[in-house]
PDB file of C-alpha atoms in Angstrom:
ATOM      1  CA  UNK A   1      48.956  52.954 -16.899  1.00  0.00           C
ATOM      2  CA  UNK A   2      50.093  49.563 -16.835  1.00  0.00           C
ATOM      3  CA  UNK A   3      49.590  46.306 -18.499  1.00  0.00           C
ATOM      4  CA  UNK A   4      47.372  44.882 -15.750  1.00  0.00           C
ATOM      5  CA  UNK A   5      44.828  48.089 -15.996  1.00  0.00           C
ATOM      6  CA  UNK A   6      44.565  48.338 -19.650  1.00  0.00           C
ATOM      7  CA  UNK A   7      40.723  49.268 -19.913  1.00  0.00           C
ATOM      8  CA  UNK A   8      40.405  51.974 -22.668  1.00  0.00           C
ATOM      9  CA  UNK A   9      39.459  55.298 -21.758  1.00  0.00           C
ATOM     10  CA  UNK A  10      36.524  56.967 -23.442  1.00  0.00           C
ATOM     11  CA  UNK A  11      37.661  59.012 -26.436  1.00  0.00           C
ATOM     12  CA  UNK A  12      40.826  57.649 -26.507  1.00  0.00           C
ATOM     13  CA  UNK A  13      42.365  56.654 -30.190  1.00  0.00           C
ATOM     14  CA  UNK A  14      42.808  52.759 -30.448  1.00  0.00           C
ATOM     15  CA  UNK A  15      46.307  51.909 -31.134  1.00  0.00           C
ATOM     16  CA  UNK A  16      46.675  49.405 -34.092  1.00  0.00           C
ATOM     17  CA  UNK A  17      47.799  46.114 -33.223  1.00  0.00           C
ATOM     18  CA  UNK A  18      50.575  44.048 -35.197  1.00  0.00           C
ATOM     19  CA  UNK A  19      48.962  40.903 -36.897  1.00  0.00           C
ATOM     20  CA  UNK A  20      50.946  38.427 -34.735  1.00  0.00           C
ATOM     21  CA  UNK A  21      49.572  35.230 -36.424  1.00  0.00           C
ATOM     22  CA  UNK A  22      50.508  35.864 -40.060  1.00  0.00           C
ATOM     23  CA  UNK A  23      54.008  37.443 -39.121  1.00  0.00           C
ATOM     24  CA  UNK A  24      54.813  34.409 -36.910  1.00  0.00           C
ATOM     25  CA  UNK A  25      53.472  32.101 -39.652  1.00  0.00           C
ATOM     26  CA  UNK A  26      55.520  33.870 -42.499  1.00  0.00           C
ATOM     27  CA  UNK A  27      58.588  33.898 -40.327  1.00  0.00           C
ATOM     28  CA  UNK A  28      58.437  30.123 -39.472  1.00  0.00           C
ATOM     29  CA  UNK A  29      57.491  29.278 -43.180  1.00  0.00           C
ATOM     30  CA  UNK A  30      60.770  31.404 -44.173  1.00  0.00           C
ATOM     31  CA  UNK A  31      62.857  29.889 -41.694  1.00  0.00           C
ATOM     32  CA  UNK A  32      61.687  26.324 -42.736  1.00  0.00           C
ATOM     33  CA  UNK A  33      62.084  26.696 -46.310  1.00  0.00           C
ATOM     34  CA  UNK A  34      65.658  28.117 -46.373  1.00  0.00           C
ATOM     35  CA  UNK A  35      66.319  25.582 -43.962  1.00  0.00           C
ATOM     36  CA  UNK A  36      65.364  22.805 -45.930  1.00  0.00           C
ATOM     37  CA  UNK A  37      67.103  24.192 -48.926  1.00  0.00           C
ATOM     38  CA  UNK A  38      70.431  24.415 -47.233  1.00  0.00           C
ATOM     39  CA  UNK A  39      70.156  21.332 -44.893  1.00  0.00           C
ATOM     40  CA  UNK A  40      73.018  19.255 -44.453  1.00  0.00           C
ATOM     41  CA  UNK A  41      75.095  21.364 -47.111  1.00  0.00           C
ATOM     42  CA  UNK A  42      78.523  22.569 -47.019  1.00  0.00           C
ATOM     43  CA  UNK A  43      78.527  24.953 -49.940  1.00  0.00           C
ATOM     44  CA  UNK A  44      77.158  28.204 -50.840  1.00  0.00           C
ATOM     45  CA  UNK A  45      73.945  28.714 -52.892  1.00  0.00           C
ATOM     46  CA  UNK A  46      74.264  30.989 -55.805  1.00  0.00           C
ATOM     47  CA  UNK A  47      72.814  33.890 -53.816  1.00  0.00           C
ATOM     48  CA  UNK A  48      75.393  33.389 -51.216  1.00  0.00           C
ATOM     49  CA  UNK A  49      78.261  33.168 -53.553  1.00  0.00           C
ATOM     50  CA  UNK A  50      77.376  36.279 -55.100  1.00  0.00           C
ATOM     51  CA  UNK A  51      76.920  38.401 -52.005  1.00  0.00           C
ATOM     52  CA  UNK A  52      80.464  36.835 -50.748  1.00  0.00           C
ATOM     53  CA  UNK A  53      82.260  37.772 -53.819  1.00  0.00           C
ATOM     54  CA  UNK A  54      80.883  41.285 -53.707  1.00  0.00           C
ATOM     55  CA  UNK A  55      81.720  41.695 -50.030  1.00  0.00           C
ATOM     56  CA  UNK A  56      85.409  40.440 -50.371  1.00  0.00           C
ATOM     57  CA  UNK A  57      85.819  43.782 -52.294  1.00  0.00           C
ATOM     58  CA  UNK A  58      85.076  45.981 -49.516  1.00  0.00           C
ATOM     59  CA  UNK A  59      87.605  47.309 -46.935  1.00  0.00           C
ATOM     60  CA  UNK A  60      88.045  44.923 -43.764  1.00  0.00           C
ATOM     61  CA  UNK A  61      87.255  47.721 -41.345  1.00  0.00           C
ATOM     62  CA  UNK A  62      83.944  48.403 -42.980  1.00  0.00           C
ATOM     63  CA  UNK A  63      83.069  44.575 -42.765  1.00  0.00           C
ATOM     64  CA  UNK A  64      83.783  44.602 -39.136  1.00  0.00           C
ATOM     65  CA  UNK A  65      81.670  47.682 -38.487  1.00  0.00           C
ATOM     66  CA  UNK A  66      78.755  46.005 -40.324  1.00  0.00           C
ATOM     67  CA  UNK A  67      78.806  43.164 -37.687  1.00  0.00           C
ATOM     68  CA  UNK A  68      79.206  45.356 -34.620  1.00  0.00           C
ATOM     69  CA  UNK A  69      75.171  45.742 -34.243  1.00  0.00           C
ATOM     70  CA  UNK A  70      75.242  41.554 -33.899  1.00  0.00           C
ATOM     71  CA  UNK A  71      77.615  41.630 -31.088  1.00  0.00           C
ATOM     72  CA  UNK A  72      75.608  40.401 -27.639  1.00  0.00           C
ATOM     73  CA  UNK A  73      76.937  43.356 -25.793  1.00  0.00           C
ATOM     74  CA  UNK A  74      75.441  45.902 -28.133  1.00  0.00           C
ATOM     75  CA  UNK A  75      72.083  44.071 -28.418  1.00  0.00           C
ATOM     76  CA  UNK A  76      71.679  43.469 -24.691  1.00  0.00           C
ATOM     77  CA  UNK A  77      72.798  47.008 -24.009  1.00  0.00           C
ATOM     78  CA  UNK A  78      69.583  48.185 -26.342  1.00  0.00           C
ATOM     79  CA  UNK A  79      67.420  45.627 -24.544  1.00  0.00           C
ATOM     80  CA  UNK A  80      68.263  46.806 -21.368  1.00  0.00           C
ATOM     81  CA  UNK A  81      67.464  50.423 -22.252  1.00  0.00           C
ATOM     82  CA  UNK A  82      64.057  49.184 -23.751  1.00  0.00           C
ATOM     83  CA  UNK A  83      63.380  47.430 -20.442  1.00  0.00           C
ATOM     84  CA  UNK A  84      64.195  50.251 -18.292  1.00  0.00           C
ATOM     85  CA  UNK A  85      61.960  52.607 -20.439  1.00  0.00           C
ATOM     86  CA  UNK A  86      59.188  49.984 -20.288  1.00  0.00           C
ATOM     87  CA  UNK A  87      59.616  49.574 -16.469  1.00  0.00           C
ATOM     88  CA  UNK A  88      59.184  53.346 -15.976  1.00  0.00           C
ATOM     89  CA  UNK A  89      56.026  53.218 -17.933  1.00  0.00           C
ATOM     90  CA  UNK A  90      54.900  50.123 -16.031  1.00  0.00           C
ATOM     91  CA  UNK A  91      54.706  48.267 -19.445  1.00  0.00           C
ATOM     92  CA  UNK A  92      55.515  44.723 -17.889  1.00  0.00           C
ATOM     93  CA  UNK A  93      54.883  42.702 -20.915  1.00  0.00           C
ATOM     94  CA  UNK A  94      57.824  44.690 -22.690  1.00  0.00           C
ATOM     95  CA  UNK A  95      60.040  44.302 -19.698  1.00  0.00           C
ATOM     96  CA  UNK A  96      59.454  40.409 -19.729  1.00  0.00           C
ATOM     97  CA  UNK A  97      59.593  40.095 -23.452  1.00  0.00           C
ATOM     98  CA  UNK A  98      62.880  42.000 -23.476  1.00  0.00           C
ATOM     99  CA  UNK A  99      64.279  39.689 -21.181  1.00  0.00           C
ATOM    100  CA  UNK A 100      62.734  36.407 -22.141  1.00  0.00           C
ATOM    101  CA  UNK A 101      62.822  36.877 -25.797  1.00  0.00           C
ATOM    102  CA  UNK A 102      66.747  36.719 -26.292  1.00  0.00           C
ATOM    103  CA  UNK A 103      67.130  33.829 -24.066  1.00  0.00           C
ATOM    104  CA  UNK A 104      64.458  31.726 -25.910  1.00  0.00           C
ATOM    105  CA  UNK A 105      65.640  32.771 -29.427  1.00  0.00           C
ATOM    106  CA  UNK A 106      69.308  32.190 -28.765  1.00  0.00           C
ATOM    107  CA  UNK A 107      68.968  28.847 -26.903  1.00  0.00           C
ATOM    108  CA  UNK A 108      66.265  27.410 -29.221  1.00  0.00           C
ATOM    109  CA  UNK A 109      68.756  28.424 -32.227  1.00  0.00           C
ATOM    110  CA  UNK A 110      71.442  26.942 -31.061  1.00  0.00           C
ATOM    111  CA  UNK A 111      70.166  23.637 -29.537  1.00  0.00           C
ATOM    112  CA  UNK A 112      67.197  23.278 -31.848  1.00  0.00           C
ATOM    113  CA  UNK A 113      67.495  24.889 -35.346  1.00  0.00           C
ATOM    114  CA  UNK A 114      71.272  24.411 -35.806  1.00  0.00           C
ATOM    115  CA  UNK A 115      71.217  20.721 -35.265  1.00  0.00           C
ATOM    116  CA  UNK A 116      67.979  20.409 -37.136  1.00  0.00           C
ATOM    117  CA  UNK A 117      69.271  21.766 -40.344  1.00  0.00           C
ATOM    118  CA  UNK A 118      72.928  20.766 -40.272  1.00  0.00           C
ATOM    119  CA  UNK A 119      74.209  23.432 -42.592  1.00  0.00           C
ATOM    120  CA  UNK A 120      77.882  24.124 -42.222  1.00  0.00           C
ATOM    121  CA  UNK A 121      80.430  26.821 -42.715  1.00  0.00           C
ATOM    122  CA  UNK A 122      83.831  25.563 -42.381  1.00  0.00           C
ATOM    123  CA  UNK A 123      83.986  23.971 -39.076  1.00  0.00           C
ATOM    124  CA  UNK A 124      80.721  25.119 -37.534  1.00  0.00           C
ATOM    125  CA  UNK A 125      76.995  24.831 -37.884  1.00  0.00           C
ATOM    126  CA  UNK A 126      75.697  27.788 -39.434  1.00  0.00           C
ATOM    127  CA  UNK A 127      72.081  27.898 -40.287  1.00  0.00           C
ATOM    128  CA  UNK A 128      70.496  29.789 -38.870  1.00  0.00           C
ATOM    129  CA  UNK A 129      73.145  32.543 -37.976  1.00  0.00           C
ATOM    130  CA  UNK A 130      73.062  33.176 -34.144  1.00  0.00           C
ATOM    131  CA  UNK A 131      74.441  36.548 -34.590  1.00  0.00           C
ATOM    132  CA  UNK A 132      71.372  37.431 -36.934  1.00  0.00           C
ATOM    133  CA  UNK A 133      69.273  36.069 -34.386  1.00  0.00           C
ATOM    134  CA  UNK A 134      70.644  38.206 -31.690  1.00  0.00           C
ATOM    135  CA  UNK A 135      70.405  41.338 -33.837  1.00  0.00           C
ATOM    136  CA  UNK A 136      66.759  40.825 -35.032  1.00  0.00           C
ATOM    137  CA  UNK A 137      65.519  39.493 -31.862  1.00  0.00           C
ATOM    138  CA  UNK A 138      66.681  43.205 -30.359  1.00  0.00           C
ATOM    139  CA  UNK A 139      65.326  44.855 -33.436  1.00  0.00           C
ATOM    140  CA  UNK A 140      61.789  43.171 -33.118  1.00  0.00           C
ATOM    141  CA  UNK A 141      61.324  43.788 -29.378  1.00  0.00           C
ATOM    142  CA  UNK A 142      62.088  47.438 -30.269  1.00  0.00           C
ATOM    143  CA  UNK A 143      59.571  47.317 -33.119  1.00  0.00           C
ATOM    144  CA  UNK A 144      56.833  45.936 -31.417  1.00  0.00           C
ATOM    145  CA  UNK A 145      57.370  48.209 -28.472  1.00  0.00           C
ATOM    146  CA  UNK A 146      56.744  51.422 -30.564  1.00  0.00           C
ATOM    147  CA  UNK A 147      54.032  52.329 -33.050  1.00  0.00           C
ATOM    148  CA  UNK A 148      53.255  54.461 -35.893  1.00  0.00           C
ATOM    149  CA  UNK A 149      56.030  56.442 -37.482  1.00  0.00           C
ATOM    150  CA  UNK A 150      58.425  55.129 -34.848  1.00  0.00           C
ATOM    151  CA  UNK A 151      57.873  51.622 -35.530  1.00  0.00           C
ATOM    152  CA  UNK A 152      58.055  52.308 -39.347  1.00  0.00           C
ATOM    153  CA  UNK A 153      61.568  53.841 -38.630  1.00  0.00           C
ATOM    154  CA  UNK A 154      62.833  50.932 -36.463  1.00  0.00           C
ATOM    155  CA  UNK A 155      61.775  48.281 -39.195  1.00  0.00           C
ATOM    156  CA  UNK A 156      63.442  50.042 -42.080  1.00  0.00           C
ATOM    157  CA  UNK A 157      66.703  50.720 -40.019  1.00  0.00           C
ATOM    158  CA  UNK A 158      66.368  47.326 -38.811  1.00  0.00           C
ATOM    159  CA  UNK A 159      66.330  45.775 -42.378  1.00  0.00           C
ATOM    160  CA  UNK A 160      69.514  47.963 -43.436  1.00  0.00           C
ATOM    161  CA  UNK A 161      71.489  46.966 -40.300  1.00  0.00           C
ATOM    162  CA  UNK A 162      70.400  43.087 -41.017  1.00  0.00           C
ATOM    163  CA  UNK A 163      71.359  43.590 -44.778  1.00  0.00           C
ATOM    164  CA  UNK A 164      74.833  45.156 -43.736  1.00  0.00           C
ATOM    165  CA  UNK A 165      75.353  42.447 -41.314  1.00  0.00           C
ATOM    166  CA  UNK A 166      74.802  39.948 -43.981  1.00  0.00           C
ATOM    167  CA  UNK A 167      77.402  41.602 -46.043  1.00  0.00           C
ATOM    168  CA  UNK A 168      80.015  41.975 -43.156  1.00  0.00           C
ATOM    169  CA  UNK A 169      79.670  38.098 -42.046  1.00  0.00           C
ATOM    170  CA  UNK A 170      79.888  37.197 -45.533  1.00  0.00           C
ATOM    171  CA  UNK A 171      82.920  39.152 -46.300  1.00  0.00           C
ATOM    172  CA  UNK A 172      84.696  38.105 -43.263  1.00  0.00           C
ATOM    173  CA  UNK A 173      83.881  34.379 -43.651  1.00  0.00           C
ATOM    174  CA  UNK A 174      81.482  33.656 -40.859  1.00  0.00           C
ATOM    175  CA  UNK A 175      78.305  33.260 -42.578  1.00  0.00           C
ATOM    176  CA  UNK A 176      76.503  32.658 -45.814  1.00  0.00           C
ATOM    177  CA  UNK A 177      73.659  35.063 -46.593  1.00  0.00           C
ATOM    178  CA  UNK A 178      71.061  32.551 -46.321  1.00  0.00           C
ATOM    179  CA  UNK A 179      72.194  31.959 -42.846  1.00  0.00           C
ATOM    180  CA  UNK A 180      71.393  35.402 -42.203  1.00  0.00           C
ATOM    181  CA  UNK A 181      67.957  35.338 -43.853  1.00  0.00           C
ATOM    182  CA  UNK A 182      67.104  32.170 -41.711  1.00  0.00           C
ATOM    183  CA  UNK A 183      68.060  33.481 -38.561  1.00  0.00           C
ATOM    184  CA  UNK A 184      66.050  36.794 -39.232  1.00  0.00           C
ATOM    185  CA  UNK A 185      62.913  34.623 -40.174  1.00  0.00           C
ATOM    186  CA  UNK A 186      63.433  32.711 -37.005  1.00  0.00           C
ATOM    187  CA  UNK A 187      64.059  35.811 -34.560  1.00  0.00           C
ATOM    188  CA  UNK A 188      61.051  37.540 -36.032  1.00  0.00           C
ATOM    189  CA  UNK A 189      58.511  34.698 -35.635  1.00  0.00           C
ATOM    190  CA  UNK A 190      59.684  33.593 -32.217  1.00  0.00           C
ATOM    191  CA  UNK A 191      59.996  37.149 -30.682  1.00  0.00           C
ATOM    192  CA  UNK A 192      56.544  38.128 -32.270  1.00  0.00           C
ATOM    193  CA  UNK A 193      54.903  34.671 -30.869  1.00  0.00           C
ATOM    194  CA  UNK A 194      56.389  35.615 -27.378  1.00  0.00           C
ATOM    195  CA  UNK A 195      54.702  38.950 -27.182  1.00  0.00           C
ATOM    196  CA  UNK A 196      51.761  37.758 -28.393  1.00  0.00           C
ATOM    197  CA  UNK A 197      51.608  35.119 -25.570  1.00  0.00           C
ATOM    198  CA  UNK A 198      52.623  38.128 -23.092  1.00  0.00           C
ATOM    199  CA  UNK A 199      50.333  40.854 -24.273  1.00  0.00           C
ATOM    200  CA  UNK A 200      47.846  39.289 -26.889  1.00  0.00           C
ATOM    201  CA  UNK A 201      47.018  42.638 -28.650  1.00  0.00           C
ATOM    202  CA  UNK A 202      50.755  43.169 -29.330  1.00  0.00           C
ATOM    203  CA  UNK A 203      50.383  47.063 -29.317  1.00  0.00           C
ATOM    204  CA  UNK A 204      52.835  49.673 -28.521  1.00  0.00           C
ATOM    205  CA  UNK A 205      53.751  49.343 -25.030  1.00  0.00           C
ATOM    206  CA  UNK A 206      56.822  50.961 -24.150  1.00  0.00           C
ATOM    207  CA  UNK A 207      55.825  54.859 -24.323  1.00  0.00           C
ATOM    208  CA  UNK A 208      52.539  54.358 -22.731  1.00  0.00           C
ATOM    209  CA  UNK A 209      49.050  55.113 -24.117  1.00  0.00           C
ATOM    210  CA  UNK A 210      48.440  58.279 -25.423  1.00  0.00           C
ATOM    211  CA  UNK A 211      46.662  60.839 -23.516  1.00  0.00           C
ATOM    212  CA  UNK A 212      42.753  60.477 -24.516  1.00  0.00           C
ATOM    213  CA  UNK A 213      41.510  63.264 -26.747  1.00  0.00           C
ATOM    214  CA  UNK A 214      38.950  65.288 -25.399  1.00  0.00           C
ATOM    215  CA  UNK A 215      35.760  65.888 -27.475  1.00  0.00           C
ATOM    216  CA  UNK A 216      35.155  69.070 -29.031  1.00  0.00           C
ATOM    217  CA  UNK A 217      32.841  71.487 -27.357  1.00  0.00           C
ATOM    218  CA  UNK A 218      29.423  71.584 -28.848  1.00  0.00           C
ATOM    219  CA  UNK A 219      29.858  68.026 -30.081  1.00  0.00           C
TER     220      UNK A 219
END
């Protein structure tokens, strides 16, 4: 069953959509609020300083490992798998968002968000974190492409990966934790918005619709 042929079958269990508008709104609100808080700054906020202080006590190899999921080759490999599975199931809106979302979020973050807020870490614009945008865009695509328990697992695991990345980048001197939070909020908002445009119900699209349940005999 493809995106273009999505008429519901009689007896099929309806899939629960993601509340796209509140999610996009909350993400943009968080991105803007944090951005205004740190705009034009070059110094850490108290939470930034606390996380950085704690992270500096961790082994360097562990900090590096925490940042691996934020690397573009890793994220793009995951997105390629998602796109391939979606294409096999003829879920073209997922294929589209897996390709379009990282291009849009990375470009918009680099050329819009960073100059807009002008927050610096050493010699580079830092808010929102571009590596976080890469990671969370990927996680959001995977979450939107799944449903039920699988989606819950992706969300919980994604939150853990993002938190670990924040610690890793703080400890390695790449970003403040507020940069990571802003990048995550921005990526969730933009990716969810793109999926809502491409597929208005924003339901689980990779694995395909469940087979219709046959009605019990005698009913």
